[in-house]
PDB file of C-alpha atoms in Angstrom:
ATOM      1  CA  UNK A   1       6.790  12.412  -0.034  1.00  0.00           C
ATOM      2  CA  UNK A   2       4.687  10.096  -2.169  1.00  0.00           C
ATOM      3  CA  UNK A   3       2.996   6.686  -2.039  1.00  0.00           C
ATOM      4  CA  UNK A   4       5.480   4.198  -3.434  1.00  0.00           C
ATOM      5  CA  UNK A   5       3.969   0.810  -2.423  1.00  0.00           C
ATOM      6  CA  UNK A   6       0.599  -0.500  -1.333  1.00  0.00           C
ATOM      7  CA  UNK A   7       0.200  -3.873   0.414  1.00  0.00           C
ATOM      8  CA  UNK A   8      -2.584  -6.410   0.537  1.00  0.00           C
ATOM      9  CA  UNK A   9      -2.780  -9.268   3.002  1.00  0.00           C
ATOM     10  CA  UNK A  10      -4.339 -12.559   1.863  1.00  0.00           C
ATOM     11  CA  UNK A  11      -4.968 -16.030   3.249  1.00  0.00           C
ATOM     12  CA  UNK A  12      -3.569 -17.406  -0.012  1.00  0.00           C
ATOM     13  CA  UNK A  13      -1.027 -15.266  -1.857  1.00  0.00           C
ATOM     14  CA  UNK A  14      -1.040 -16.740  -5.292  1.00  0.00           C
ATOM     15  CA  UNK A  15      -4.716 -16.424  -6.156  1.00  0.00           C
ATOM     16  CA  UNK A  16      -4.653 -12.741  -5.389  1.00  0.00           C
ATOM     17  CA  UNK A  17      -1.405 -12.254  -7.298  1.00  0.00           C
ATOM     18  CA  UNK A  18      -2.881 -14.092 -10.254  1.00  0.00           C
ATOM     19  CA  UNK A  19      -5.926 -11.814 -10.313  1.00  0.00           C
ATOM     20  CA  UNK A  20      -3.773  -8.698 -10.188  1.00  0.00           C
ATOM     21  CA  UNK A  21      -1.408  -9.844 -12.831  1.00  0.00           C
ATOM     22  CA  UNK A  22      -4.168 -11.066 -15.102  1.00  0.00           C
ATOM     23  CA  UNK A  23      -6.367  -7.998 -14.943  1.00  0.00           C
ATOM     24  CA  UNK A  24      -3.707  -5.272 -15.065  1.00  0.00           C
ATOM     25  CA  UNK A  25      -1.197  -7.273 -17.190  1.00  0.00           C
ATOM     26  CA  UNK A  26       1.618  -6.802 -14.698  1.00  0.00           C
ATOM     27  CA  UNK A  27       4.184  -9.279 -13.419  1.00  0.00           C
ATOM     28  CA  UNK A  28       5.965 -10.269 -10.218  1.00  0.00           C
ATOM     29  CA  UNK A  29       9.418  -8.828  -9.886  1.00  0.00           C
ATOM     30  CA  UNK A  30      10.458 -10.343  -6.539  1.00  0.00           C
ATOM     31  CA  UNK A  31       9.592 -12.884  -3.863  1.00  0.00           C
ATOM     32  CA  UNK A  32      11.467 -11.653  -0.757  1.00  0.00           C
ATOM     33  CA  UNK A  33      12.844 -14.519   1.364  1.00  0.00           C
ATOM     34  CA  UNK A  34      13.666 -12.056   4.124  1.00  0.00           C
ATOM     35  CA  UNK A  35      10.003 -11.490   4.887  1.00  0.00           C
ATOM     36  CA  UNK A  36       9.971 -14.815   6.764  1.00  0.00           C
ATOM     37  CA  UNK A  37      11.206 -12.587   9.651  1.00  0.00           C
ATOM     38  CA  UNK A  38       7.486 -11.563   9.989  1.00  0.00           C
ATOM     39  CA  UNK A  39       6.214 -15.119   9.407  1.00  0.00           C
ATOM     40  CA  UNK A  40       5.124 -14.207   5.845  1.00  0.00           C
ATOM     41  CA  UNK A  41       5.606 -14.914   2.214  1.00  0.00           C
ATOM     42  CA  UNK A  42       5.125 -12.186  -0.413  1.00  0.00           C
ATOM     43  CA  UNK A  43       5.167 -11.130  -4.038  1.00  0.00           C
ATOM     44  CA  UNK A  44       6.127  -7.584  -5.164  1.00  0.00           C
ATOM     45  CA  UNK A  45       4.708  -6.390  -8.477  1.00  0.00           C
ATOM     46  CA  UNK A  46       5.747  -3.155 -10.185  1.00  0.00           C
ATOM     47  CA  UNK A  47       3.025  -0.789 -11.394  1.00  0.00           C
ATOM     48  CA  UNK A  48       5.184   1.685 -13.347  1.00  0.00           C
ATOM     49  CA  UNK A  49       7.587   2.841 -10.695  1.00  0.00           C
ATOM     50  CA  UNK A  50       5.132   2.141  -7.851  1.00  0.00           C
ATOM     51  CA  UNK A  51       4.470  -1.290  -6.370  1.00  0.00           C
ATOM     52  CA  UNK A  52       1.727  -3.670  -5.232  1.00  0.00           C
ATOM     53  CA  UNK A  53       2.733  -6.268  -2.655  1.00  0.00           C
ATOM     54  CA  UNK A  54       0.716  -9.281  -1.545  1.00  0.00           C
ATOM     55  CA  UNK A  55       1.656 -10.886   1.809  1.00  0.00           C
ATOM     56  CA  UNK A  56       0.336 -14.084   3.342  1.00  0.00           C
ATOM     57  CA  UNK A  57       1.075 -15.614   6.715  1.00  0.00           C
ATOM     58  CA  UNK A  58       2.852 -18.935   6.647  1.00  0.00           C
ATOM     59  CA  UNK A  59       3.369 -19.252  10.411  1.00  0.00           C
ATOM     60  CA  UNK A  60       0.988 -19.152  13.393  1.00  0.00           C
ATOM     61  CA  UNK A  61       0.403 -16.035  15.446  1.00  0.00           C
ATOM     62  CA  UNK A  62       1.522 -13.380  13.024  1.00  0.00           C
ATOM     63  CA  UNK A  63       0.356  -9.757  12.924  1.00  0.00           C
ATOM     64  CA  UNK A  64      -0.938 -10.303   9.393  1.00  0.00           C
ATOM     65  CA  UNK A  65      -2.846 -13.433  10.424  1.00  0.00           C
ATOM     66  CA  UNK A  66      -4.561 -11.488  13.242  1.00  0.00           C
ATOM     67  CA  UNK A  67      -5.400  -8.770  10.842  1.00  0.00           C
ATOM     68  CA  UNK A  68      -7.064 -11.226   8.460  1.00  0.00           C
ATOM     69  CA  UNK A  69      -9.186 -12.493  11.406  1.00  0.00           C
ATOM     70  CA  UNK A  70     -10.162  -9.037  12.633  1.00  0.00           C
ATOM     71  CA  UNK A  71     -11.284  -7.830   9.203  1.00  0.00           C
ATOM     72  CA  UNK A  72     -12.881 -11.139   8.236  1.00  0.00           C
ATOM     73  CA  UNK A  73     -10.716 -11.930   5.199  1.00  0.00           C
ATOM     74  CA  UNK A  74      -8.323 -10.472   2.644  1.00  0.00           C
ATOM     75  CA  UNK A  75      -7.810  -6.758   2.462  1.00  0.00           C
ATOM     76  CA  UNK A  76      -5.426  -3.824   2.429  1.00  0.00           C
ATOM     77  CA  UNK A  77      -2.659  -4.002   4.995  1.00  0.00           C
ATOM     78  CA  UNK A  78       0.098  -1.419   4.576  1.00  0.00           C
ATOM     79  CA  UNK A  79       0.813   1.959   3.026  1.00  0.00           C
ATOM     80  CA  UNK A  80       4.489   2.667   2.201  1.00  0.00           C
ATOM     81  CA  UNK A  81       5.484   6.259   1.484  1.00  0.00           C
ATOM     82  CA  UNK A  82       8.845   7.397   0.229  1.00  0.00           C
ATOM     83  CA  UNK A  83      10.659  10.457   1.573  1.00  0.00           C
ATOM     84  CA  UNK A  84      13.966  12.038   0.727  1.00  0.00           C
ATOM     85  CA  UNK A  85      14.984  12.614   4.347  1.00  0.00           C
ATOM     86  CA  UNK A  86      14.083   9.731   6.640  1.00  0.00           C
ATOM     87  CA  UNK A  87      16.280  11.091   9.483  1.00  0.00           C
ATOM     88  CA  UNK A  88      14.154  14.219   9.764  1.00  0.00           C
ATOM     89  CA  UNK A  89      10.934  12.268   9.393  1.00  0.00           C
ATOM     90  CA  UNK A  90      11.887   9.840  12.100  1.00  0.00           C
ATOM     91  CA  UNK A  91      12.809  12.685  14.479  1.00  0.00           C
ATOM     92  CA  UNK A  92       9.464  14.329  13.710  1.00  0.00           C
ATOM     93  CA  UNK A  93       7.516  11.048  14.291  1.00  0.00           C
ATOM     94  CA  UNK A  94       9.258  10.528  17.657  1.00  0.00           C
ATOM     95  CA  UNK A  95       8.504  14.182  18.656  1.00  0.00           C
ATOM     96  CA  UNK A  96       4.835  13.464  17.928  1.00  0.00           C
ATOM     97  CA  UNK A  97       4.949  10.557  20.380  1.00  0.00           C
ATOM     98  CA  UNK A  98       4.247   8.022  17.686  1.00  0.00           C
ATOM     99  CA  UNK A  99       5.830   4.611  18.339  1.00  0.00           C
ATOM    100  CA  UNK A 100       8.149   2.962  15.850  1.00  0.00           C
ATOM    101  CA  UNK A 101       7.817  -0.795  15.849  1.00  0.00           C
ATOM    102  CA  UNK A 102      10.445  -1.686  13.190  1.00  0.00           C
ATOM    103  CA  UNK A 103      13.544  -0.103  11.627  1.00  0.00           C
ATOM    104  CA  UNK A 104      15.324  -1.186   8.456  1.00  0.00           C
ATOM    105  CA  UNK A 105      18.695  -0.045   7.173  1.00  0.00           C
ATOM    106  CA  UNK A 106      20.182  -2.086   4.373  1.00  0.00           C
ATOM    107  CA  UNK A 107      22.847  -1.517   1.736  1.00  0.00           C
ATOM    108  CA  UNK A 108      22.935  -3.894  -1.272  1.00  0.00           C
ATOM    109  CA  UNK A 109      24.091  -3.626  -4.830  1.00  0.00           C
ATOM    110  CA  UNK A 110      24.683   0.087  -4.600  1.00  0.00           C
ATOM    111  CA  UNK A 111      21.271   0.745  -3.025  1.00  0.00           C
ATOM    112  CA  UNK A 112      20.816   2.181   0.485  1.00  0.00           C
ATOM    113  CA  UNK A 113      17.285   1.371   1.769  1.00  0.00           C
ATOM    114  CA  UNK A 114      15.912   2.631   5.085  1.00  0.00           C
ATOM    115  CA  UNK A 115      12.450   2.350   6.664  1.00  0.00           C
ATOM    116  CA  UNK A 116      10.449   2.828   9.808  1.00  0.00           C
ATOM    117  CA  UNK A 117       7.103   1.161  10.546  1.00  0.00           C
ATOM    118  CA  UNK A 118       4.902   3.240  12.719  1.00  0.00           C
ATOM    119  CA  UNK A 119       2.875   1.656  15.486  1.00  0.00           C
ATOM    120  CA  UNK A 120      -0.665   0.900  14.070  1.00  0.00           C
ATOM    121  CA  UNK A 121      -2.293   1.921  17.376  1.00  0.00           C
ATOM    122  CA  UNK A 122      -0.787   5.398  17.055  1.00  0.00           C
ATOM    123  CA  UNK A 123      -1.823   5.880  13.434  1.00  0.00           C
ATOM    124  CA  UNK A 124      -4.909   3.726  12.696  1.00  0.00           C
ATOM    125  CA  UNK A 125      -6.341   2.261   9.529  1.00  0.00           C
ATOM    126  CA  UNK A 126      -3.179   0.516   8.277  1.00  0.00           C
ATOM    127  CA  UNK A 127       0.461  -0.122   8.985  1.00  0.00           C
ATOM    128  CA  UNK A 128       2.223   2.984   7.756  1.00  0.00           C
ATOM    129  CA  UNK A 129       5.883   2.709   6.690  1.00  0.00           C
ATOM    130  CA  UNK A 130       8.039   5.728   5.860  1.00  0.00           C
ATOM    131  CA  UNK A 131      10.965   4.692   3.611  1.00  0.00           C
ATOM    132  CA  UNK A 132      13.919   6.236   1.803  1.00  0.00           C
ATOM    133  CA  UNK A 133      16.082   4.951  -1.019  1.00  0.00           C
ATOM    134  CA  UNK A 134      19.385   6.109  -2.397  1.00  0.00           C
ATOM    135  CA  UNK A 135      19.251   6.471  -5.339  1.00  0.00           C
ATOM    136  CA  UNK A 136      15.742   7.728  -5.070  1.00  0.00           C
ATOM    137  CA  UNK A 137      14.362   5.804  -8.022  1.00  0.00           C
ATOM    138  CA  UNK A 138      15.538   2.460  -6.658  1.00  0.00           C
ATOM    139  CA  UNK A 139      13.260   0.200  -4.654  1.00  0.00           C
ATOM    140  CA  UNK A 140      15.281  -2.536  -2.904  1.00  0.00           C
ATOM    141  CA  UNK A 141      12.086  -4.234  -1.557  1.00  0.00           C
ATOM    142  CA  UNK A 142      11.418  -5.255  -5.192  1.00  0.00           C
ATOM    143  CA  UNK A 143      15.102  -6.187  -5.838  1.00  0.00           C
ATOM    144  CA  UNK A 144      17.665  -4.152  -7.680  1.00  0.00           C
ATOM    145  CA  UNK A 145      16.381  -5.313 -11.113  1.00  0.00           C
ATOM    146  CA  UNK A 146      12.639  -4.648 -10.862  1.00  0.00           C
ATOM    147  CA  UNK A 147      12.608  -2.345 -13.853  1.00  0.00           C
ATOM    148  CA  UNK A 148      12.823  -5.245 -16.282  1.00  0.00           C
ATOM    149  CA  UNK A 149       9.427  -6.444 -15.029  1.00  0.00           C
ATOM    150  CA  UNK A 150       7.587  -3.164 -15.579  1.00  0.00           C
ATOM    151  CA  UNK A 151       4.656  -3.480 -17.968  1.00  0.00           C
ATOM    152  CA  UNK A 152       2.459  -0.430 -18.787  1.00  0.00           C
ATOM    153  CA  UNK A 153       0.147  -1.743 -21.499  1.00  0.00           C
ATOM    154  CA  UNK A 154      -2.785  -1.485 -19.095  1.00  0.00           C
ATOM    155  CA  UNK A 155      -1.763   0.531 -16.033  1.00  0.00           C
ATOM    156  CA  UNK A 156       0.783   3.194 -15.188  1.00  0.00           C
ATOM    157  CA  UNK A 157       1.030   3.784 -11.438  1.00  0.00           C
ATOM    158  CA  UNK A 158      -0.714   3.703  -8.063  1.00  0.00           C
ATOM    159  CA  UNK A 159      -1.820   7.143  -6.946  1.00  0.00           C
ATOM    160  CA  UNK A 160      -4.079   6.850  -3.885  1.00  0.00           C
ATOM    161  CA  UNK A 161      -5.306   4.857  -0.939  1.00  0.00           C
ATOM    162  CA  UNK A 162      -8.623   5.215   0.922  1.00  0.00           C
ATOM    163  CA  UNK A 163      -8.845   4.536   4.655  1.00  0.00           C
ATOM    164  CA  UNK A 164     -12.235   3.795   6.156  1.00  0.00           C
ATOM    165  CA  UNK A 165     -13.407   4.270   9.754  1.00  0.00           C
ATOM    166  CA  UNK A 166     -16.292   5.322  11.833  1.00  0.00           C
ATOM    167  CA  UNK A 167     -14.873   8.869  12.172  1.00  0.00           C
ATOM    168  CA  UNK A 168     -12.979   9.841   8.977  1.00  0.00           C
ATOM    169  CA  UNK A 169     -12.080  13.327  10.319  1.00  0.00           C
ATOM    170  CA  UNK A 170     -10.392  11.840  13.398  1.00  0.00           C
ATOM    171  CA  UNK A 171      -8.574   9.286  11.324  1.00  0.00           C
ATOM    172  CA  UNK A 172      -7.358  12.095   9.059  1.00  0.00           C
ATOM    173  CA  UNK A 173      -5.957  14.024  12.000  1.00  0.00           C
ATOM    174  CA  UNK A 174      -4.063  11.012  13.102  1.00  0.00           C
ATOM    175  CA  UNK A 175      -2.490  10.547   9.591  1.00  0.00           C
ATOM    176  CA  UNK A 176      -1.710  14.322   9.498  1.00  0.00           C
ATOM    177  CA  UNK A 177       0.504  13.768  12.584  1.00  0.00           C
ATOM    178  CA  UNK A 178       1.998  10.549  11.163  1.00  0.00           C
ATOM    179  CA  UNK A 179       2.844  12.095   7.748  1.00  0.00           C
ATOM    180  CA  UNK A 180       3.586  15.658   8.902  1.00  0.00           C
ATOM    181  CA  UNK A 181       1.232  16.954   6.240  1.00  0.00           C
ATOM    182  CA  UNK A 182      -1.943  19.119   6.365  1.00  0.00           C
ATOM    183  CA  UNK A 183      -5.258  17.968   4.960  1.00  0.00           C
ATOM    184  CA  UNK A 184      -7.898  19.417   2.653  1.00  0.00           C
ATOM    185  CA  UNK A 185     -11.622  18.751   2.142  1.00  0.00           C
ATOM    186  CA  UNK A 186     -12.175  18.103  -1.586  1.00  0.00           C
ATOM    187  CA  UNK A 187     -14.786  16.198  -3.612  1.00  0.00           C
ATOM    188  CA  UNK A 188     -16.762  15.686  -0.332  1.00  0.00           C
ATOM    189  CA  UNK A 189     -13.785  13.810   1.175  1.00  0.00           C
ATOM    190  CA  UNK A 190     -11.067  14.502   3.715  1.00  0.00           C
ATOM    191  CA  UNK A 191      -7.709  13.867   2.118  1.00  0.00           C
ATOM    192  CA  UNK A 192      -4.014  14.437   2.467  1.00  0.00           C
ATOM    193  CA  UNK A 193      -2.327  15.332  -0.818  1.00  0.00           C
ATOM    194  CA  UNK A 194       1.171  13.859  -1.426  1.00  0.00           C
ATOM    195  CA  UNK A 195       3.440  14.104  -4.418  1.00  0.00           C
ATOM    196  CA  UNK A 196       1.359  12.621  -7.266  1.00  0.00           C
ATOM    197  CA  UNK A 197      -0.783  10.681  -4.814  1.00  0.00           C
ATOM    198  CA  UNK A 198      -3.139  11.010  -1.908  1.00  0.00           C
ATOM    199  CA  UNK A 199      -4.563   9.413   1.187  1.00  0.00           C
ATOM    200  CA  UNK A 200      -8.372   9.707   1.406  1.00  0.00           C
ATOM    201  CA  UNK A 201     -10.455   9.196   4.548  1.00  0.00           C
ATOM    202  CA  UNK A 202     -13.959   7.744   4.170  1.00  0.00           C
ATOM    203  CA  UNK A 203     -16.724   6.295   6.346  1.00  0.00           C
ATOM    204  CA  UNK A 204     -16.955   2.536   7.033  1.00  0.00           C
ATOM    205  CA  UNK A 205     -19.885   1.444   4.945  1.00  0.00           C
ATOM    206  CA  UNK A 206     -19.204  -2.266   4.502  1.00  0.00           C
ATOM    207  CA  UNK A 207     -19.072  -3.235   8.195  1.00  0.00           C
ATOM    208  CA  UNK A 208     -15.539  -4.561   8.053  1.00  0.00           C
ATOM    209  CA  UNK A 209     -14.326  -1.901  10.485  1.00  0.00           C
ATOM    210  CA  UNK A 210     -11.360   0.336  10.361  1.00  0.00           C
ATOM    211  CA  UNK A 211      -8.882  -0.298   7.548  1.00  0.00           C
ATOM    212  CA  UNK A 212      -8.050   0.131   3.884  1.00  0.00           C
ATOM    213  CA  UNK A 213     -11.089   0.407   1.647  1.00  0.00           C
ATOM    214  CA  UNK A 214      -9.588   1.094  -1.721  1.00  0.00           C
ATOM    215  CA  UNK A 215      -6.477   1.659  -3.799  1.00  0.00           C
ATOM    216  CA  UNK A 216      -6.420   4.113  -6.776  1.00  0.00           C
ATOM    217  CA  UNK A 217      -4.660   3.069  -9.936  1.00  0.00           C
ATOM    218  CA  UNK A 218      -4.120   4.984 -13.188  1.00  0.00           C
ATOM    219  CA  UNK A 219      -5.009   2.953 -16.235  1.00  0.00           C
ATOM    220  CA  UNK A 220      -4.961   3.586 -19.964  1.00  0.00           C
ATOM    221  CA  UNK A 221      -8.528   2.585 -20.725  1.00  0.00           C
ATOM    222  CA  UNK A 222     -10.973   2.429 -17.834  1.00  0.00           C
ATOM    223  CA  UNK A 223     -13.832   0.921 -19.814  1.00  0.00           C
ATOM    224  CA  UNK A 224     -11.623  -1.844 -21.170  1.00  0.00           C
ATOM    225  CA  UNK A 225     -10.231  -2.739 -17.699  1.00  0.00           C
ATOM    226  CA  UNK A 226     -13.770  -2.742 -16.279  1.00  0.00           C
ATOM    227  CA  UNK A 227     -15.010  -4.990 -19.082  1.00  0.00           C
ATOM    228  CA  UNK A 228     -12.079  -7.367 -18.505  1.00  0.00           C
ATOM    229  CA  UNK A 229     -12.688  -7.348 -14.764  1.00  0.00           C
ATOM    230  CA  UNK A 230     -16.376  -8.194 -15.348  1.00  0.00           C
ATOM    231  CA  UNK A 231     -15.418 -11.170 -17.496  1.00  0.00           C
ATOM    232  CA  UNK A 232     -13.096 -12.443 -14.726  1.00  0.00           C
ATOM    233  CA  UNK A 233     -15.731 -12.107 -11.993  1.00  0.00           C
ATOM    234  CA  UNK A 234     -13.922  -9.249 -10.261  1.00  0.00           C
ATOM    235  CA  UNK A 235     -16.647  -6.706 -10.328  1.00  0.00           C
ATOM    236  CA  UNK A 236     -19.097  -6.043  -7.525  1.00  0.00           C
ATOM    237  CA  UNK A 237     -21.643  -3.185  -7.634  1.00  0.00           C
ATOM    238  CA  UNK A 238     -19.919  -1.694 -10.598  1.00  0.00           C
ATOM    239  CA  UNK A 239     -16.460  -1.612  -8.897  1.00  0.00           C
ATOM    240  CA  UNK A 240     -13.370  -3.763  -9.255  1.00  0.00           C
ATOM    241  CA  UNK A 241     -12.413  -5.793  -6.189  1.00  0.00           C
ATOM    242  CA  UNK A 242      -9.296  -7.940  -5.762  1.00  0.00           C
ATOM    243  CA  UNK A 243      -8.045  -9.374  -2.527  1.00  0.00           C
ATOM    244  CA  UNK A 244     -10.715  -7.616  -0.484  1.00  0.00           C
ATOM    245  CA  UNK A 245      -9.676  -4.168  -1.822  1.00  0.00           C
ATOM    246  CA  UNK A 246     -11.637  -1.950  -4.143  1.00  0.00           C
ATOM    247  CA  UNK A 247      -9.509  -0.783  -7.111  1.00  0.00           C
ATOM    248  CA  UNK A 248     -10.588   2.697  -8.237  1.00  0.00           C
ATOM    249  CA  UNK A 249      -9.617   3.246 -11.830  1.00  0.00           C
ATOM    250  CA  UNK A 250      -8.514   6.720 -12.957  1.00  0.00           C
TER     251      UNK A 250
END
C-alpha cells in the first residue's frame, strides 16, 4: 500500500493549478468530466507516477464547499492510497465498522479501476480513499495516457502527508484502523509507514482545525525550488505554501 494521489480543494481551481505547475514544472494530464457527480471540477497533475489533484466546487451545497467553509479557505482534502487487493481491504474496513460512502468500479481502455471512500467521521483529518488498479502502474483517474505528461526536471514523486489535529495520537489510532497498518514514533512524530511514503500526525498549530497540514514532495534541488517559490510569493515562514497546504521538500 502506498500514497498514489493527494488532493487539494480550492475556491478557484486554476490559480492553484497554475502555482503548482509553475513552481514544480509539472503539467495537467486530465480534467475529469465525471467529477461533476460530486458538484466539482478538477485537474489531475502527474508527479512522477504519483499525482496531485485540485478540485473546486461548481455547484451549491457540496461536501467540498462545506470543507472550504469549515477550514476557512483552500487546503488539503483527500488522501488516496493504492492497494493490490481492494477486496480484502474493503472486508477489513467493514469489519472495523468504518463506513464506506462511495464505491467505484470502472473498466476502460484495458484498465480496471476500483475505489472505496471511507466515511470522514470514522477516520478524521481527510477523506481517505483506498484504490486498486489493474495493471498496477495505471491510474485511470488521470486518464489512460497520463505518462506523456510526466515531467521530472524539478520533482520526482509525492511521498508523505501530514494530518493535524488537537490529539495527534488519537488521530493516528484512527488511521491505523482505516489503513490496517501499525504506527511508529520517529523524529518526534507519530507516523504510519507505507510503501515509499508515510502518513504523519501532528498538532494543530495554525488554528485551522483538524485536516491536512502538509504534503511531502521529493525534488531534485531543494534550494533552487525554495528560491523559485520565494520569487513567486509562495513562501511563508521559510516554507512553501500552495493552495493552503505546506509543501515539505525532500
